[in-house]
XYZ file of C-alpha atoms in Angstrom:
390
model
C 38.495 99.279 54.782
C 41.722 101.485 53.567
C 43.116 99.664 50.689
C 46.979 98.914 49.577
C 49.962 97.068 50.722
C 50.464 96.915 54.661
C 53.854 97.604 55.528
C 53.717 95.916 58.558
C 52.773 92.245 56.768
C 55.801 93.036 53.680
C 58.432 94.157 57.250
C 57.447 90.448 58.893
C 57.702 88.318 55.758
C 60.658 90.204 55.055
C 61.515 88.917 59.206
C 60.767 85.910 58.035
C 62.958 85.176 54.631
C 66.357 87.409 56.871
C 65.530 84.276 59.493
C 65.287 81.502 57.102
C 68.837 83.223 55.856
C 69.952 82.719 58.961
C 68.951 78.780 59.200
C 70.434 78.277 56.143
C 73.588 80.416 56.135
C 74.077 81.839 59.244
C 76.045 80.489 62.426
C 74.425 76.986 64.738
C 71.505 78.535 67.024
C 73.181 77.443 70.039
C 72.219 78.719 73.476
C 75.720 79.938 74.498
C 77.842 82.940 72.784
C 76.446 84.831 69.922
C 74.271 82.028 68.411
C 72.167 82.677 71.430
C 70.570 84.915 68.712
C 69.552 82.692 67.007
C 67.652 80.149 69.055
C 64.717 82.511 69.115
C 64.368 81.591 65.241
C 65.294 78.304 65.507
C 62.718 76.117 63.866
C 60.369 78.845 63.435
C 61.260 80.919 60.229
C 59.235 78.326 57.739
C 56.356 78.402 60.321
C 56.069 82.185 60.309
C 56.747 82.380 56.532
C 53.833 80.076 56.046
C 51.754 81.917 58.649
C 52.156 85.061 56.764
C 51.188 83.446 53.663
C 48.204 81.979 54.749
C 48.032 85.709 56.086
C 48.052 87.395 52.966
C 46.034 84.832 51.162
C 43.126 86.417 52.728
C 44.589 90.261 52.897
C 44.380 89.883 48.908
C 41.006 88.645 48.867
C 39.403 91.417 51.325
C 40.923 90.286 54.843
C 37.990 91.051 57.194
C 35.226 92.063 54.467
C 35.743 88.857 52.033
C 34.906 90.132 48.292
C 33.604 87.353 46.088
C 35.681 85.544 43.966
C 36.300 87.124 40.449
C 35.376 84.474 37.648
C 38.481 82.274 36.802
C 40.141 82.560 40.416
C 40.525 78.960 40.485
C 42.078 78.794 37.112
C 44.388 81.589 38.772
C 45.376 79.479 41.804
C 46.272 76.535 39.323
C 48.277 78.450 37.401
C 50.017 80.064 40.598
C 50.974 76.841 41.917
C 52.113 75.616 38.956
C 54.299 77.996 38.895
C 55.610 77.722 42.160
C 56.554 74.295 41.849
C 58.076 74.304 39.041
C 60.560 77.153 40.222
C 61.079 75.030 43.892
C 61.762 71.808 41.383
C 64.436 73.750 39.571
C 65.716 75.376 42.893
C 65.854 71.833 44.411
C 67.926 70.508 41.182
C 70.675 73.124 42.257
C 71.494 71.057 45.209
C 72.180 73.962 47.294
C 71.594 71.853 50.557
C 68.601 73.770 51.326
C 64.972 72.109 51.731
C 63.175 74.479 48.838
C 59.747 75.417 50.385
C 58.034 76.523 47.516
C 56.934 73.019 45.909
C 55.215 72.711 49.504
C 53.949 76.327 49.090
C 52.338 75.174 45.622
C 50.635 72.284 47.429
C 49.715 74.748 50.111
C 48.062 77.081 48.107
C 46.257 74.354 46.223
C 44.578 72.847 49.429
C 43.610 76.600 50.578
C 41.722 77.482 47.488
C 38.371 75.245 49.262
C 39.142 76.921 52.820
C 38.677 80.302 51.548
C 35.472 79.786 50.358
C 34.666 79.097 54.199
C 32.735 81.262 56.994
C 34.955 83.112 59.363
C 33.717 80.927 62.234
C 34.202 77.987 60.104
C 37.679 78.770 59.208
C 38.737 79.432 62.521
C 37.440 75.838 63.466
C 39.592 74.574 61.097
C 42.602 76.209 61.726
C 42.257 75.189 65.264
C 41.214 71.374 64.643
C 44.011 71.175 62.298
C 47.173 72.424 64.562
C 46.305 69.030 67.039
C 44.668 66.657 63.961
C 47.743 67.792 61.533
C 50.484 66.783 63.406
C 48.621 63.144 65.081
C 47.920 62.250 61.579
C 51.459 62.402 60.651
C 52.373 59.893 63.699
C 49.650 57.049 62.922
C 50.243 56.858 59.064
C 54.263 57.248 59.448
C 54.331 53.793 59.999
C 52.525 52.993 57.274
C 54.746 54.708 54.998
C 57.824 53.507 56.663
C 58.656 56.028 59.371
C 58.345 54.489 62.072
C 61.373 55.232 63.363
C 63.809 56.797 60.407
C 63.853 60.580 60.379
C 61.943 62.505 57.180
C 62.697 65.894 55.751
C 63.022 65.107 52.110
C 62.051 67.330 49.794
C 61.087 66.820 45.932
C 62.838 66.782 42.794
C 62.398 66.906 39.249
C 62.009 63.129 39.365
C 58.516 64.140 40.197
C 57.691 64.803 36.867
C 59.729 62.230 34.641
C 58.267 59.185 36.142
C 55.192 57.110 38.055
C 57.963 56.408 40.641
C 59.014 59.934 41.257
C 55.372 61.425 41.431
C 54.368 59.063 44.094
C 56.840 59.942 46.143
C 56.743 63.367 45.367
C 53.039 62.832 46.921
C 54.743 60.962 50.188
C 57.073 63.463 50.667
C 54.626 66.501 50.024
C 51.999 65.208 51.828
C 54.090 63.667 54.582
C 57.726 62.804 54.672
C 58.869 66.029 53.040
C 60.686 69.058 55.364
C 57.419 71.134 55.508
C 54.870 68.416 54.540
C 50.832 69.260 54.220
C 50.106 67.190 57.473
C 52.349 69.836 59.634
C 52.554 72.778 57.953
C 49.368 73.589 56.130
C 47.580 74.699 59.678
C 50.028 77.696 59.503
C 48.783 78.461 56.389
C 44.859 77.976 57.700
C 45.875 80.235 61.191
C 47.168 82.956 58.837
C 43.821 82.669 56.792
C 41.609 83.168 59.815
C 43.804 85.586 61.165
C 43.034 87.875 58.624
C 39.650 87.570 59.005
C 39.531 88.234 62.355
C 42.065 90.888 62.579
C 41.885 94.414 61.138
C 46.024 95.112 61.266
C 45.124 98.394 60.167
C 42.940 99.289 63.564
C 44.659 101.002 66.341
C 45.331 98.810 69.057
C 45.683 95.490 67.078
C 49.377 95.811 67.166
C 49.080 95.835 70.905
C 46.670 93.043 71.139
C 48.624 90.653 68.687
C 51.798 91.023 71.581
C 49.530 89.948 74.143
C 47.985 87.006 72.259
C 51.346 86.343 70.640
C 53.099 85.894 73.962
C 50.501 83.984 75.986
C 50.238 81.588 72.977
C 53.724 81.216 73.504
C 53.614 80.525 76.571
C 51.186 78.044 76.222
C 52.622 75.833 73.902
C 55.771 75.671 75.835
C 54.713 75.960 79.131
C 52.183 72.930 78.480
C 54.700 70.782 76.659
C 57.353 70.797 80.038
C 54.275 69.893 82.027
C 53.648 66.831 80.046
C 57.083 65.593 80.153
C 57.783 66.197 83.711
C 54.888 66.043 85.836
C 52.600 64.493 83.837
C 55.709 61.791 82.891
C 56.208 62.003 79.498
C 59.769 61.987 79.510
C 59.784 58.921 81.260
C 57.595 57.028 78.309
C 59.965 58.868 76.097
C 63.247 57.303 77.650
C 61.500 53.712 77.842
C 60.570 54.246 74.208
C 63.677 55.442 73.159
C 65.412 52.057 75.261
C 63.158 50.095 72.742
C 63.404 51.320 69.436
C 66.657 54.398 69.895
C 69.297 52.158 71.407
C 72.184 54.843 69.565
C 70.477 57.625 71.902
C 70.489 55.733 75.174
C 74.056 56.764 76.941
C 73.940 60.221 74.840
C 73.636 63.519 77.514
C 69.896 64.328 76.688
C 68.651 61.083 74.708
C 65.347 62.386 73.932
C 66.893 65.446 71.871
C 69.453 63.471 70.738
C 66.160 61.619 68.541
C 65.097 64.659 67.463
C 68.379 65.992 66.380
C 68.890 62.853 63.638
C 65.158 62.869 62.963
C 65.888 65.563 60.535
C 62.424 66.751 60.483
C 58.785 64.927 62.658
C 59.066 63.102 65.351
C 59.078 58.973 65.250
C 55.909 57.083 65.850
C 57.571 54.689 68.673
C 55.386 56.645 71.218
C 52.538 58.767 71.637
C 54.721 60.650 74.017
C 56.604 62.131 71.369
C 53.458 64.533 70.458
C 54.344 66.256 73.851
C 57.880 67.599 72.895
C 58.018 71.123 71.810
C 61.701 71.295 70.214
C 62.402 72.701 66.549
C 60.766 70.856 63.040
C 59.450 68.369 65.838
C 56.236 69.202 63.822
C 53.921 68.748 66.906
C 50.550 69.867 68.439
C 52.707 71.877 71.308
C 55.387 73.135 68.747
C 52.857 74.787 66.372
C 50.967 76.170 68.939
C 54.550 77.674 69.919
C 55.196 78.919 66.852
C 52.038 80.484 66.265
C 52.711 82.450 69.234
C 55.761 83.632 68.609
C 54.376 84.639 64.444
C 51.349 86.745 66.553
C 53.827 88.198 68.571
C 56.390 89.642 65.685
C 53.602 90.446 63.625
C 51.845 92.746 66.622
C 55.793 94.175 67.082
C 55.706 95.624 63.228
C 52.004 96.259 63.887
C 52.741 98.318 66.915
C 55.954 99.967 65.380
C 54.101 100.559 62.039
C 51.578 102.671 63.880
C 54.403 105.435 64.361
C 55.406 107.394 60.855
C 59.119 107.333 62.116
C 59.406 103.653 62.802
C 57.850 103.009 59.254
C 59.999 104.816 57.661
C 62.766 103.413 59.084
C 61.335 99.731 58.373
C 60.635 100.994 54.738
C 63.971 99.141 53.619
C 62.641 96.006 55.463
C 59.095 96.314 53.486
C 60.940 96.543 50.435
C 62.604 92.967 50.602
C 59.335 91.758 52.174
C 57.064 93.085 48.536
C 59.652 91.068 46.625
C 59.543 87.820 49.370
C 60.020 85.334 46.283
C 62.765 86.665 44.029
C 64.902 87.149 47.462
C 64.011 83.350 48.421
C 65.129 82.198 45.159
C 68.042 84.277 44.879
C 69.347 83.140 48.412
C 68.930 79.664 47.127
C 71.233 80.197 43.850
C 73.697 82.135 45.685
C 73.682 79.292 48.151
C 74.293 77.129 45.773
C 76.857 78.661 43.785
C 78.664 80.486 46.321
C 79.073 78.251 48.692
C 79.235 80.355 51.753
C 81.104 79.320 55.110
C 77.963 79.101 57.758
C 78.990 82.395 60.086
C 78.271 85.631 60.791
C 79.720 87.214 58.120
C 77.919 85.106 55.410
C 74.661 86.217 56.674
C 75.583 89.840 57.386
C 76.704 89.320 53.309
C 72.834 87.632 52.177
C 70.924 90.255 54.159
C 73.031 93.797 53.390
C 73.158 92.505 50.052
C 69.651 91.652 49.580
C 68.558 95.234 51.087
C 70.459 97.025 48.881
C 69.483 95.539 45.750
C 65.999 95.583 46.434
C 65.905 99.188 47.347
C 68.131 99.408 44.199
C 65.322 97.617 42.131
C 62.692 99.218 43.310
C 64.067 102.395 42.867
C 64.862 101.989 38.950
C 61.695 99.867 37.929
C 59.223 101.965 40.772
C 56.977 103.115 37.766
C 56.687 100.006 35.815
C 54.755 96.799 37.041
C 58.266 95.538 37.703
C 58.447 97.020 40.814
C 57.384 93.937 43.207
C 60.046 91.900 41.805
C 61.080 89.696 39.069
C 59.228 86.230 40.233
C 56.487 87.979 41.601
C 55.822 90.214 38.366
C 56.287 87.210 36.530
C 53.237 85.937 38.350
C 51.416 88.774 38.181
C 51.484 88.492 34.167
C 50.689 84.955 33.742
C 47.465 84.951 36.889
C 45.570 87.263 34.353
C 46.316 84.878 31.214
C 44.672 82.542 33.015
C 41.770 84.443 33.972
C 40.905 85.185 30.285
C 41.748 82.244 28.386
């Protein structure tokens, strides 16, 4: 198999960071006006990040022809993640108002070092056991934790290192509570892994066949989820539950999505029924299985367009941000923070021309020196082999 970067996986995880820009900066993905844009994204740009992570996870270790592991790849990983939490710890502290993904992504990464060790057919398994276990898990033990019926999406701090309080619930809020906990998120990681064992992006016709897959997925997940609440009555267990436990949503115009709107993240565990709904950071079977879909189906469109020298070039720019996915991230976050940008249009027009040119800029002056994948990720790059060796 051809080695190097594919420019198809650095265009979508570029995709990917330009829509988590726009959850965090850009105007309310409303289905009416211009935001109409948006909706497409809406809920989905940490799911396909993650995918493409998972995704690349096993590009770098072979993709469909797994190479053994090198001696101290574990000692790599640790250090990676490490790393990776520490910078979303110190992102978090700037209270930007955005959920920092990368402590998650630590924890991620962690829990996928086992998984790669795994057959193709076993991985697969996995992935697909975990999109329907991941998310039930997360409704029986809220309740145990105290969520019930309060809304989650909490992310970590650097209380999680300064004391036995903060670590635990660093550990709650990783593992369950948090805006992309383990429970919900890690089978986007897993899909991505078998994904690239199963797929050969570089093959002809892939690009097509990842559209297909990608839009019958899709499909699925939110074709099956209005089945369940309408003929098969889930909304009407939903309403009684939400009579019970939800009296603020009870005279509101839709009072099931009226729940989901202050959940800020997981559904509550007030009724199995809630594991049919399919809306955004619901963080159930039916909305993975969505999102999935809709991360095969961009991923076969830069697939598909990569295939043609005219449309890579073109999407060169794109590939440029996507090499350098973590310094952007961070960057975004600072600038959020600092800047504090009006949500609109304009400010995300600003994040993305900005970030395009810079990158181009940076990999233009730095493109014969190691520096040229990025800052963060060259600062990784230097410490992974410190830890192979010491």
């Amino acid at each position: 198999m051809p080695t190097g970067r594919l420019v198809s996986v650095d265009v979508a995880r570029a995709i990917a960071v330009f829509a988590m820009f726009a959850a965090h900066i850009g105007p309310p993905a409303k289905p009416e006006g211009a935001g109409f844009l948006l909706v497409a994204f809406d809920g989905r740009a940490p799911a396909i990040f993650t995918l493409i992570a998972g995704l690349s996870l096993t590009l770098s270790r072979g993709g469909t022809r797994p190479r053994p592991k090198p001696a101290g790849a574990l000692r790599s990983t640790i250090v990676r993640c490490a790393v990776l939490a520490a910078l979303g710890l110190a992102l978090t502290e700037l209270r930007s108002g955005i959920a920092v993904i990368l402590t998650f992504f630590a924890l991620y990464f962690l829990a996928a070092e086992p998984l790669a060790r795994l057959g193709t057919r076993a991985l697969t398994a996995v992935a697909a056991v975990s999109v329907v276990l991941g998310p039930a898990l997360s409704y029986v033990l809220g309740p145990y934790f105290g969520y019930r019926v309060i809304g989650r999406g909490r992310y970590p701090g650097f209380e999680a290192v300064t004391s036995w309080s903060g670590f635990t619930g660093a550990l709650d809020t990783l593992l369950l509570s948090g805006a992309y906990p383990l429970l919900t998120y890690f089978p986007y990681v897993v899909v991505g892994m078998a994904l690239g064992r199963i797929a050969d992006l570089r093959r002809p016709g892939v690009g097509r066949r990842l559209i297909g897959w990608g839009a019958l997925v899709t499909l699925a997940g939110h074709g099956l989820s209005a089945l369940a609440l309408g003929p098969g009555g889930g909304r009407e267990a939903l309403l009684r539950a939400i009579a019970e436990s939800h009296a603020y949503a009870v005279n509101a115009p839709d009072p099931v999505q009226a729940v989901l709107a202050r959940q800020a993240g997981a559904i509550p565990s007030t009724s199995w029924a809630w594991l049919l709904v399919d809306g955004p950071y619901s963080q159930t079977p039916f909305e993975t299985v969505a999102n999935i879909g809709v991360s095969l189906l961009l991923l076969g469109l830069v697939v598909a367009a990569c295939r043609s020298r005219a449309l890579e070039t073109l999407l060169r720019p794109l590939a440029v941000v996507g090499t350098m996915g973590l310094s952007v991230y961070a960057v975004h976050v600072v600038a959020r923070a600092e800047l504090h940008p009006h949500h609109g249009w304009p400010a995300l027009g600003a994040f993305c021309g900005v970030s395009l040119v810079a990158c181009a800029v940076w990999a233009f002056v730095f493109h014969r020196t190691p520096l040229r994948r990025g800052p963060l990720e060259w600062a990784l790059h230097v410490l992974m082999p410190k830890a192979r060796t010491t």
